[in-house]
Amino acid sequence: MGVSDGESAYEGHRPDGTDEIGALGGVLVVDDDPTVSEVVAGYLKRAGFAVRRAADGPAALRAAEELRPDLIVLDLMLPGMDGLEVCRRLRARESGTRPVPVIMLTARGDEDDRILGLEVGADDYVTKPFSPRELVLRVQSVLRRATAAAPAGEPRLAAAGLSLDPAARRVTKKGRELALTLREFDLLAYFLRHSGQVCDRERLMREVWGWDFGDLSTVTVHVRRLRGKVEDDPASPRLIQTVWGVGYRFEASPATEATSAAETAAGRA
């Protein structure tokens, strides 16, 4: 059982596992425990989401391809193909498209599993046993960030061959679009807006994740993943530098689009 005591299973799902159309978007729930799946789906539906359920990895991948959900709630422990492999395959086939946010369900205390989930591209995690209400809040928070409109007139941010368009939520490096997850995009945008400032992990968790507390290794893992996509040599990062004992500093100041274009042209020469 993966939900907290006191929560009851929700009834009324269609036989194929699909709920009625929801106003807030579609969520794919992947868990092989039918009780957990029904409880989570029920709470999400009552919050205004359309829900589809899958009980194993292959079914999850098929549903993600066919339904294009707005978010996936993915259990780590699945039969045959675990959640790590499902997430890895999802990210591998998202090249050129906006990655779907993934919230991974992990066992409490398994820090290594949580870190592995973030390493393969999960945007967030919730530990079992959990409150379905908490999970719904996490889903709403992640989707708000994924769909939030940029402030009117906010310019593109550019530095060192990187160009970030807040309105379109697109990032290019020397003219090539990067496939960044929701959190990676928000983290890079924050670094660009605060170039030259030292940002500790608590500040990043508060400002980027919107959490007042949590596992700070979440920030560490996302910085490592982001370096792998934006740095020329991730092993010797030039842009996102570690300030030992404090946090991180983005060393390139935001440039104009003209400067970015010049850097892109130079990179192609």
PDB file of C-alpha atoms in Angstrom:
ATOM      1  CA  MET A   1       0.000   0.000   0.000  1.00  0.00           C
ATOM      2  CA  GLY A   2       1.483   3.311  -1.028  1.00  0.00           C
ATOM      3  CA  VAL A   3      -0.966   5.861   0.322  1.00  0.00           C
ATOM      4  CA  SER A   4      -1.258   7.162   3.858  1.00  0.00           C
ATOM      5  CA  ASP A   5      -3.702   5.558   6.281  1.00  0.00           C
ATOM      6  CA  GLY A   6      -7.163   7.073   6.262  1.00  0.00           C
ATOM      7  CA  GLU A   7      -7.459   7.491   2.463  1.00  0.00           C
ATOM      8  CA  SER A   8     -10.119   5.379   0.729  1.00  0.00           C
ATOM      9  CA  ALA A   9     -10.175   4.083  -2.826  1.00  0.00           C
ATOM     10  CA  TYR A  10     -12.136   6.167  -5.316  1.00  0.00           C
ATOM     11  CA  GLU A  11     -14.859   4.402  -7.289  1.00  0.00           C
ATOM     12  CA  GLY A  12     -16.458   5.183 -10.630  1.00  0.00           C
ATOM     13  CA  HIS A  13     -13.698   4.762 -13.203  1.00  0.00           C
ATOM     14  CA  ARG A  14     -14.412   3.498 -16.670  1.00  0.00           C
ATOM     15  CA  PRO A  15     -13.330  -0.100 -17.384  1.00  0.00           C
ATOM     16  CA  ASP A  16     -10.448   1.078 -19.595  1.00  0.00           C
ATOM     17  CA  GLY A  17      -9.055   3.225 -16.766  1.00  0.00           C
ATOM     18  CA  THR A  18      -9.947   6.542 -18.398  1.00  0.00           C
ATOM     19  CA  ASP A  19     -11.883   9.176 -16.486  1.00  0.00           C
ATOM     20  CA  GLU A  20     -14.078  11.886 -17.957  1.00  0.00           C
ATOM     21  CA  ILE A  21     -12.400  14.849 -19.609  1.00  0.00           C
ATOM     22  CA  GLY A  22     -10.818  17.156 -17.038  1.00  0.00           C
ATOM     23  CA  ALA A  23     -10.607  20.915 -17.287  1.00  0.00           C
ATOM     24  CA  LEU A  24      -7.044  21.182 -15.952  1.00  0.00           C
ATOM     25  CA  GLY A  25      -5.341  18.767 -18.332  1.00  0.00           C
ATOM     26  CA  GLY A  26      -4.523  15.090 -18.644  1.00  0.00           C
ATOM     27  CA  VAL A  27      -2.469  13.023 -16.195  1.00  0.00           C
ATOM     28  CA  LEU A  28      -1.163   9.508 -16.777  1.00  0.00           C
ATOM     29  CA  VAL A  29      -0.883   7.510 -13.529  1.00  0.00           C
ATOM     30  CA  VAL A  30       1.474   4.538 -13.729  1.00  0.00           C
ATOM     31  CA  ASP A  31       1.398   2.107 -10.782  1.00  0.00           C
ATOM     32  CA  ASP A  32       0.971  -1.668 -10.631  1.00  0.00           C
ATOM     33  CA  ASP A  33      -0.909  -1.459  -7.308  1.00  0.00           C
ATOM     34  CA  PRO A  34      -4.571  -1.025  -8.335  1.00  0.00           C
ATOM     35  CA  THR A  35      -5.531   0.458  -4.958  1.00  0.00           C
ATOM     36  CA  VAL A  36      -2.869   3.156  -5.145  1.00  0.00           C
ATOM     37  CA  SER A  37      -3.733   3.820  -8.780  1.00  0.00           C
ATOM     38  CA  GLU A  38      -7.448   4.212  -8.054  1.00  0.00           C
ATOM     39  CA  VAL A  39      -6.909   6.460  -5.050  1.00  0.00           C
ATOM     40  CA  VAL A  40      -4.519   8.756  -6.923  1.00  0.00           C
ATOM     41  CA  ALA A  41      -6.735   8.836 -10.027  1.00  0.00           C
ATOM     42  CA  GLY A  42      -9.796   9.617  -7.928  1.00  0.00           C
ATOM     43  CA  TYR A  43      -8.195  12.564  -6.170  1.00  0.00           C
ATOM     44  CA  LEU A  44      -6.805  13.940  -9.428  1.00  0.00           C
ATOM     45  CA  LYS A  45     -10.182  13.656 -11.140  1.00  0.00           C
ATOM     46  CA  ARG A  46     -11.937  15.476  -8.303  1.00  0.00           C
ATOM     47  CA  ALA A  47      -9.301  18.209  -8.595  1.00  0.00           C
ATOM     48  CA  GLY A  48     -10.299  18.691 -12.256  1.00  0.00           C
ATOM     49  CA  PHE A  49      -7.900  16.482 -14.219  1.00  0.00           C
ATOM     50  CA  ALA A  50      -8.581  13.831 -16.826  1.00  0.00           C
ATOM     51  CA  VAL A  51      -6.815  10.626 -15.806  1.00  0.00           C
ATOM     52  CA  ARG A  52      -5.566   7.539 -17.608  1.00  0.00           C
ATOM     53  CA  ARG A  53      -3.987   4.631 -15.755  1.00  0.00           C
ATOM     54  CA  ALA A  54      -1.317   2.115 -16.747  1.00  0.00           C
ATOM     55  CA  ALA A  55      -0.018  -0.810 -14.693  1.00  0.00           C
ATOM     56  CA  ASP A  56       3.379  -1.478 -16.258  1.00  0.00           C
ATOM     57  CA  GLY A  57       6.184   0.133 -18.245  1.00  0.00           C
ATOM     58  CA  PRO A  58       5.252  -0.897 -21.789  1.00  0.00           C
ATOM     59  CA  ALA A  59       1.634   0.178 -21.258  1.00  0.00           C
ATOM     60  CA  ALA A  60       2.853   3.496 -19.866  1.00  0.00           C
ATOM     61  CA  LEU A  61       5.028   4.156 -22.912  1.00  0.00           C
ATOM     62  CA  ARG A  62       2.159   3.312 -25.286  1.00  0.00           C
ATOM     63  CA  ALA A  63      -0.256   5.557 -23.373  1.00  0.00           C
ATOM     64  CA  ALA A  64       2.240   8.423 -23.292  1.00  0.00           C
ATOM     65  CA  GLU A  65       2.692   8.157 -27.060  1.00  0.00           C
ATOM     66  CA  GLU A  66      -1.022   7.927 -27.838  1.00  0.00           C
ATOM     67  CA  LEU A  67      -2.463  10.371 -25.310  1.00  0.00           C
ATOM     68  CA  ARG A  68       0.291  12.996 -24.976  1.00  0.00           C
ATOM     69  CA  PRO A  69      -0.535  13.641 -21.291  1.00  0.00           C
ATOM     70  CA  ASP A  70       0.300  16.948 -19.669  1.00  0.00           C
ATOM     71  CA  LEU A  71       2.017  15.139 -16.783  1.00  0.00           C
ATOM     72  CA  ILE A  72       2.931  11.595 -15.736  1.00  0.00           C
ATOM     73  CA  VAL A  73       2.842  10.214 -12.190  1.00  0.00           C
ATOM     74  CA  LEU A  74       5.258   7.290 -12.398  1.00  0.00           C
ATOM     75  CA  ASP A  75       5.942   4.612  -9.788  1.00  0.00           C
ATOM     76  CA  LEU A  76       9.582   3.582  -9.545  1.00  0.00           C
ATOM     77  CA  MET A  77       8.888  -0.089  -8.779  1.00  0.00           C
ATOM     78  CA  LEU A  78       7.072  -1.583 -11.763  1.00  0.00           C
ATOM     79  CA  PRO A  79       7.074  -5.191 -13.012  1.00  0.00           C
ATOM     80  CA  GLY A  80       9.342  -5.982 -15.950  1.00  0.00           C
ATOM     81  CA  MET A  81      10.420  -2.449 -16.847  1.00  0.00           C
ATOM     82  CA  ASP A  82      10.933  -0.190 -13.840  1.00  0.00           C
ATOM     83  CA  GLY A  83      10.091   3.492 -13.642  1.00  0.00           C
ATOM     84  CA  LEU A  84      13.696   4.541 -14.230  1.00  0.00           C
ATOM     85  CA  GLU A  85      13.741   2.803 -17.610  1.00  0.00           C
ATOM     86  CA  VAL A  86      10.311   4.192 -18.505  1.00  0.00           C
ATOM     87  CA  CYS A  87      11.482   7.731 -17.725  1.00  0.00           C
ATOM     88  CA  ARG A  88      14.750   7.185 -19.602  1.00  0.00           C
ATOM     89  CA  ARG A  89      12.873   6.028 -22.718  1.00  0.00           C
ATOM     90  CA  LEU A  90      10.398   8.895 -22.473  1.00  0.00           C
ATOM     91  CA  ARG A  91      13.217  11.428 -22.400  1.00  0.00           C
ATOM     92  CA  ALA A  92      15.124   9.719 -25.216  1.00  0.00           C
ATOM     93  CA  ARG A  93      12.220  10.064 -27.639  1.00  0.00           C
ATOM     94  CA  GLU A  94      11.368  13.669 -26.745  1.00  0.00           C
ATOM     95  CA  SER A  95      14.099  15.234 -28.858  1.00  0.00           C
ATOM     96  CA  GLY A  96      12.687  18.356 -30.519  1.00  0.00           C
ATOM     97  CA  THR A  97       9.483  18.294 -28.456  1.00  0.00           C
ATOM     98  CA  ARG A  98       8.638  19.792 -25.075  1.00  0.00           C
ATOM     99  CA  PRO A  99       9.325  17.142 -22.406  1.00  0.00           C
ATOM    100  CA  VAL A 100       6.318  16.005 -20.412  1.00  0.00           C
ATOM    101  CA  PRO A 101       6.751  16.632 -16.666  1.00  0.00           C
ATOM    102  CA  VAL A 102       7.254  13.452 -14.613  1.00  0.00           C
ATOM    103  CA  ILE A 103       6.610  13.058 -10.886  1.00  0.00           C
ATOM    104  CA  MET A 104       8.158   9.836  -9.627  1.00  0.00           C
ATOM    105  CA  LEU A 105       6.816   7.814  -6.704  1.00  0.00           C
ATOM    106  CA  THR A 106       9.634   6.316  -4.625  1.00  0.00           C
ATOM    107  CA  ALA A 107       9.933   4.365  -1.379  1.00  0.00           C
ATOM    108  CA  ARG A 108      10.650   6.425   1.718  1.00  0.00           C
ATOM    109  CA  GLY A 109      14.311   6.377   2.717  1.00  0.00           C
ATOM    110  CA  ASP A 110      15.605   5.210  -0.663  1.00  0.00           C
ATOM    111  CA  GLU A 111      17.659   8.332  -1.360  1.00  0.00           C
ATOM    112  CA  ASP A 112      19.680   6.588  -4.074  1.00  0.00           C
ATOM    113  CA  ASP A 113      16.482   5.737  -5.950  1.00  0.00           C
ATOM    114  CA  ARG A 114      15.264   9.331  -5.712  1.00  0.00           C
ATOM    115  CA  ILE A 115      18.564  10.607  -7.064  1.00  0.00           C
ATOM    116  CA  LEU A 116      18.515   8.058  -9.889  1.00  0.00           C
ATOM    117  CA  GLY A 117      15.001   9.188 -10.776  1.00  0.00           C
ATOM    118  CA  LEU A 118      16.139  12.787 -11.033  1.00  0.00           C
ATOM    119  CA  GLU A 119      19.216  11.713 -12.999  1.00  0.00           C
ATOM    120  CA  VAL A 120      17.103  10.115 -15.734  1.00  0.00           C
ATOM    121  CA  GLY A 121      14.883  13.188 -16.035  1.00  0.00           C
ATOM    122  CA  ALA A 122      12.112  13.147 -13.410  1.00  0.00           C
ATOM    123  CA  ASP A 123      11.027  16.658 -12.463  1.00  0.00           C
ATOM    124  CA  ASP A 124       9.850  15.883  -8.958  1.00  0.00           C
ATOM    125  CA  TYR A 125       9.231  12.963  -6.613  1.00  0.00           C
ATOM    126  CA  VAL A 126       6.892  11.968  -3.817  1.00  0.00           C
ATOM    127  CA  THR A 127       7.849   9.302  -1.289  1.00  0.00           C
ATOM    128  CA  LYS A 128       5.595   6.412  -0.292  1.00  0.00           C
ATOM    129  CA  PRO A 129       3.511   6.242   1.792  1.00  0.00           C
ATOM    130  CA  PHE A 130       2.082   9.589   0.762  1.00  0.00           C
ATOM    131  CA  SER A 131      -1.076  11.623   1.097  1.00  0.00           C
ATOM    132  CA  PRO A 132      -3.002  11.797  -2.190  1.00  0.00           C
ATOM    133  CA  ARG A 133      -3.795  15.409  -1.357  1.00  0.00           C
ATOM    134  CA  GLU A 134      -0.081  16.164  -1.222  1.00  0.00           C
ATOM    135  CA  LEU A 135       0.416  14.496  -4.594  1.00  0.00           C
ATOM    136  CA  VAL A 136      -2.398  16.548  -6.129  1.00  0.00           C
ATOM    137  CA  LEU A 137      -0.740  19.726  -4.827  1.00  0.00           C
ATOM    138  CA  ARG A 138       2.561  18.647  -6.367  1.00  0.00           C
ATOM    139  CA  VAL A 139       0.849  17.938  -9.705  1.00  0.00           C
ATOM    140  CA  GLN A 140      -0.828  21.348  -9.650  1.00  0.00           C
ATOM    141  CA  SER A 141       2.449  23.070  -8.752  1.00  0.00           C
ATOM    142  CA  VAL A 142       4.436  21.377 -11.512  1.00  0.00           C
ATOM    143  CA  LEU A 143       1.778  22.065 -14.138  1.00  0.00           C
ATOM    144  CA  ARG A 144       1.492  25.710 -13.094  1.00  0.00           C
ATOM    145  CA  ARG A 145       5.188  26.117 -13.798  1.00  0.00           C
ATOM    146  CA  ALA A 146       4.945  24.190 -17.065  1.00  0.00           C
ATOM    147  CA  THR A 147       2.099  26.331 -18.397  1.00  0.00           C
ATOM    148  CA  ALA A 148       2.849  29.676 -16.754  1.00  0.00           C
ATOM    149  CA  ALA A 149       2.978  32.503 -19.231  1.00  0.00           C
ATOM    150  CA  ALA A 150       6.068  34.678 -19.186  1.00  0.00           C
ATOM    151  CA  PRO A 151       5.519  38.273 -17.996  1.00  0.00           C
ATOM    152  CA  ALA A 152       4.401  40.502 -20.850  1.00  0.00           C
ATOM    153  CA  GLY A 153       7.336  41.906 -22.735  1.00  0.00           C
ATOM    154  CA  GLU A 154       9.957  39.751 -21.001  1.00  0.00           C
ATOM    155  CA  PRO A 155      12.933  39.658 -23.374  1.00  0.00           C
ATOM    156  CA  ARG A 156      14.929  36.649 -24.377  1.00  0.00           C
ATOM    157  CA  LEU A 157      17.878  35.829 -22.185  1.00  0.00           C
ATOM    158  CA  ALA A 158      21.159  35.088 -23.893  1.00  0.00           C
ATOM    159  CA  ALA A 159      24.734  34.335 -22.924  1.00  0.00           C
ATOM    160  CA  ALA A 160      27.653  32.311 -24.255  1.00  0.00           C
ATOM    161  CA  GLY A 161      25.761  30.938 -27.254  1.00  0.00           C
ATOM    162  CA  LEU A 162      22.657  30.160 -25.191  1.00  0.00           C
ATOM    163  CA  SER A 163      19.334  31.803 -26.031  1.00  0.00           C
ATOM    164  CA  LEU A 164      16.323  31.306 -23.780  1.00  0.00           C
ATOM    165  CA  ASP A 165      12.840  32.376 -24.846  1.00  0.00           C
ATOM    166  CA  PRO A 166      10.659  32.595 -21.696  1.00  0.00           C
ATOM    167  CA  ALA A 167       7.389  32.895 -23.642  1.00  0.00           C
ATOM    168  CA  ALA A 168       7.965  29.855 -25.851  1.00  0.00           C
ATOM    169  CA  ARG A 169       9.929  27.973 -23.154  1.00  0.00           C
ATOM    170  CA  ARG A 170      12.618  27.165 -25.695  1.00  0.00           C
ATOM    171  CA  VAL A 171      16.382  27.140 -25.302  1.00  0.00           C
ATOM    172  CA  THR A 172      18.962  26.972 -28.062  1.00  0.00           C
ATOM    173  CA  LYS A 173      22.722  26.553 -27.872  1.00  0.00           C
ATOM    174  CA  LYS A 174      24.542  27.975 -30.871  1.00  0.00           C
ATOM    175  CA  GLY A 175      21.333  27.635 -32.875  1.00  0.00           C
ATOM    176  CA  ARG A 176      20.535  24.055 -31.806  1.00  0.00           C
ATOM    177  CA  GLU A 177      17.466  23.540 -29.648  1.00  0.00           C
ATOM    178  CA  LEU A 178      18.070  21.839 -26.304  1.00  0.00           C
ATOM    179  CA  ALA A 179      15.632  19.351 -24.769  1.00  0.00           C
ATOM    180  CA  LEU A 180      15.355  20.620 -21.211  1.00  0.00           C
ATOM    181  CA  THR A 181      12.944  19.288 -18.627  1.00  0.00           C
ATOM    182  CA  LEU A 182      10.633  21.669 -16.800  1.00  0.00           C
ATOM    183  CA  ARG A 183      12.983  22.074 -13.847  1.00  0.00           C
ATOM    184  CA  GLU A 184      16.101  22.349 -16.019  1.00  0.00           C
ATOM    185  CA  PHE A 185      14.508  25.164 -18.007  1.00  0.00           C
ATOM    186  CA  ASP A 186      13.444  27.041 -14.875  1.00  0.00           C
ATOM    187  CA  LEU A 187      16.872  26.546 -13.303  1.00  0.00           C
ATOM    188  CA  LEU A 188      18.690  27.882 -16.374  1.00  0.00           C
ATOM    189  CA  ALA A 189      16.312  30.852 -16.583  1.00  0.00           C
ATOM    190  CA  TYR A 190      16.991  31.644 -12.935  1.00  0.00           C
ATOM    191  CA  PHE A 191      20.753  31.450 -13.448  1.00  0.00           C
ATOM    192  CA  LEU A 192      20.566  33.744 -16.480  1.00  0.00           C
ATOM    193  CA  ARG A 193      18.456  36.282 -14.598  1.00  0.00           C
ATOM    194  CA  HIS A 194      20.912  36.236 -11.684  1.00  0.00           C
ATOM    195  CA  SER A 195      24.163  35.969 -13.580  1.00  0.00           C
ATOM    196  CA  GLY A 196      27.212  36.634 -11.430  1.00  0.00           C
ATOM    197  CA  GLN A 197      25.345  36.049  -8.166  1.00  0.00           C
ATOM    198  CA  VAL A 198      26.172  33.197  -5.810  1.00  0.00           C
ATOM    199  CA  CYS A 199      23.016  31.129  -5.261  1.00  0.00           C
ATOM    200  CA  ASP A 200      22.946  28.589  -2.446  1.00  0.00           C
ATOM    201  CA  ARG A 201      20.916  25.426  -2.817  1.00  0.00           C
ATOM    202  CA  GLU A 202      18.295  26.555  -0.302  1.00  0.00           C
ATOM    203  CA  ARG A 203      17.665  29.683  -2.358  1.00  0.00           C
ATOM    204  CA  LEU A 204      17.424  27.685  -5.584  1.00  0.00           C
ATOM    205  CA  MET A 205      15.000  25.213  -4.023  1.00  0.00           C
ATOM    206  CA  ARG A 206      12.850  28.075  -2.754  1.00  0.00           C
ATOM    207  CA  GLU A 207      12.920  30.192  -5.922  1.00  0.00           C
ATOM    208  CA  VAL A 208      12.959  27.507  -8.637  1.00  0.00           C
ATOM    209  CA  TRP A 209      11.075  24.639  -7.010  1.00  0.00           C
ATOM    210  CA  GLY A 210       8.852  26.749  -4.799  1.00  0.00           C
ATOM    211  CA  TRP A 211       9.688  24.591  -1.776  1.00  0.00           C
ATOM    212  CA  ASP A 212      10.595  26.028   1.621  1.00  0.00           C
ATOM    213  CA  PHE A 213      12.201  22.724   2.564  1.00  0.00           C
ATOM    214  CA  GLY A 214      13.174  19.459   0.882  1.00  0.00           C
ATOM    215  CA  ASP A 215      16.033  17.202  -0.143  1.00  0.00           C
ATOM    216  CA  LEU A 216      18.789  19.532  -1.382  1.00  0.00           C
ATOM    217  CA  SER A 217      20.287  16.729  -3.488  1.00  0.00           C
ATOM    218  CA  THR A 218      17.413  17.510  -5.864  1.00  0.00           C
ATOM    219  CA  VAL A 219      19.159  20.786  -6.709  1.00  0.00           C
ATOM    220  CA  THR A 220      22.565  19.128  -7.018  1.00  0.00           C
ATOM    221  CA  VAL A 221      21.287  16.530  -9.470  1.00  0.00           C
ATOM    222  CA  HIS A 222      19.491  19.095 -11.626  1.00  0.00           C
ATOM    223  CA  VAL A 223      22.588  21.312 -11.774  1.00  0.00           C
ATOM    224  CA  ARG A 224      24.595  18.289 -12.910  1.00  0.00           C
ATOM    225  CA  ARG A 225      22.036  17.428 -15.597  1.00  0.00           C
ATOM    226  CA  LEU A 226      21.856  21.031 -16.770  1.00  0.00           C
ATOM    227  CA  ARG A 227      25.633  21.224 -17.065  1.00  0.00           C
ATOM    228  CA  GLY A 228      25.530  18.144 -19.264  1.00  0.00           C
ATOM    229  CA  LYS A 229      23.340  20.032 -21.722  1.00  0.00           C
ATOM    230  CA  VAL A 230      24.685  23.595 -21.696  1.00  0.00           C
ATOM    231  CA  GLU A 231      28.409  23.218 -21.000  1.00  0.00           C
ATOM    232  CA  ASP A 232      30.945  22.477 -23.730  1.00  0.00           C
ATOM    233  CA  ASP A 233      32.827  20.348 -21.202  1.00  0.00           C
ATOM    234  CA  PRO A 234      30.548  19.328 -18.310  1.00  0.00           C
ATOM    235  CA  ALA A 235      33.514  17.898 -16.412  1.00  0.00           C
ATOM    236  CA  SER A 236      35.106  21.369 -16.374  1.00  0.00           C
ATOM    237  CA  PRO A 237      32.087  23.696 -16.274  1.00  0.00           C
ATOM    238  CA  ARG A 238      32.687  27.249 -17.421  1.00  0.00           C
ATOM    239  CA  LEU A 239      29.174  28.651 -17.082  1.00  0.00           C
ATOM    240  CA  ILE A 240      27.673  27.053 -13.964  1.00  0.00           C
ATOM    241  CA  GLN A 241      30.484  27.135 -11.449  1.00  0.00           C
ATOM    242  CA  THR A 242      30.522  25.615  -7.988  1.00  0.00           C
ATOM    243  CA  VAL A 243      31.317  27.990  -5.161  1.00  0.00           C
ATOM    244  CA  TRP A 244      32.543  25.500  -2.599  1.00  0.00           C
ATOM    245  CA  GLY A 245      30.706  25.564   0.690  1.00  0.00           C
ATOM    246  CA  VAL A 246      28.167  28.060  -0.636  1.00  0.00           C
ATOM    247  CA  GLY A 247      26.401  27.077  -3.866  1.00  0.00           C
ATOM    248  CA  TYR A 248      26.607  27.942  -7.562  1.00  0.00           C
ATOM    249  CA  ARG A 249      27.302  30.967  -9.721  1.00  0.00           C
ATOM    250  CA  PHE A 250      26.445  31.469 -13.386  1.00  0.00           C
ATOM    251  CA  GLU A 251      29.436  33.305 -14.806  1.00  0.00           C
ATOM    252  CA  ALA A 252      28.144  34.656 -18.118  1.00  0.00           C
ATOM    253  CA  SER A 253      26.020  37.808 -17.950  1.00  0.00           C
ATOM    254  CA  PRO A 254      22.794  37.945 -19.990  1.00  0.00           C
ATOM    255  CA  ALA A 255      23.544  39.374 -23.419  1.00  0.00           C
ATOM    256  CA  THR A 256      21.419  40.952 -26.095  1.00  0.00           C
ATOM    257  CA  GLU A 257      19.938  38.854 -28.881  1.00  0.00           C
ATOM    258  CA  ALA A 258      22.411  40.487 -31.235  1.00  0.00           C
ATOM    259  CA  THR A 259      25.306  39.269 -29.124  1.00  0.00           C
ATOM    260  CA  SER A 260      23.799  35.808 -28.983  1.00  0.00           C
ATOM    261  CA  ALA A 261      23.427  35.780 -32.755  1.00  0.00           C
ATOM    262  CA  ALA A 262      27.073  36.750 -33.137  1.00  0.00           C
ATOM    263  CA  GLU A 263      28.142  33.971 -30.780  1.00  0.00           C
ATOM    264  CA  THR A 264      25.966  31.494 -32.684  1.00  0.00           C
ATOM    265  CA  ALA A 265      27.480  32.538 -35.994  1.00  0.00           C
ATOM    266  CA  ALA A 266      30.958  32.209 -34.542  1.00  0.00           C
ATOM    267  CA  GLY A 267      30.099  28.730 -33.286  1.00  0.00           C
ATOM    268  CA  ARG A 268      29.029  27.649 -36.758  1.00  0.00           C
ATOM    269  CA  ALA A 269      32.116  29.085 -38.457  1.00  0.00           C
TER     270      ALA A 269
END
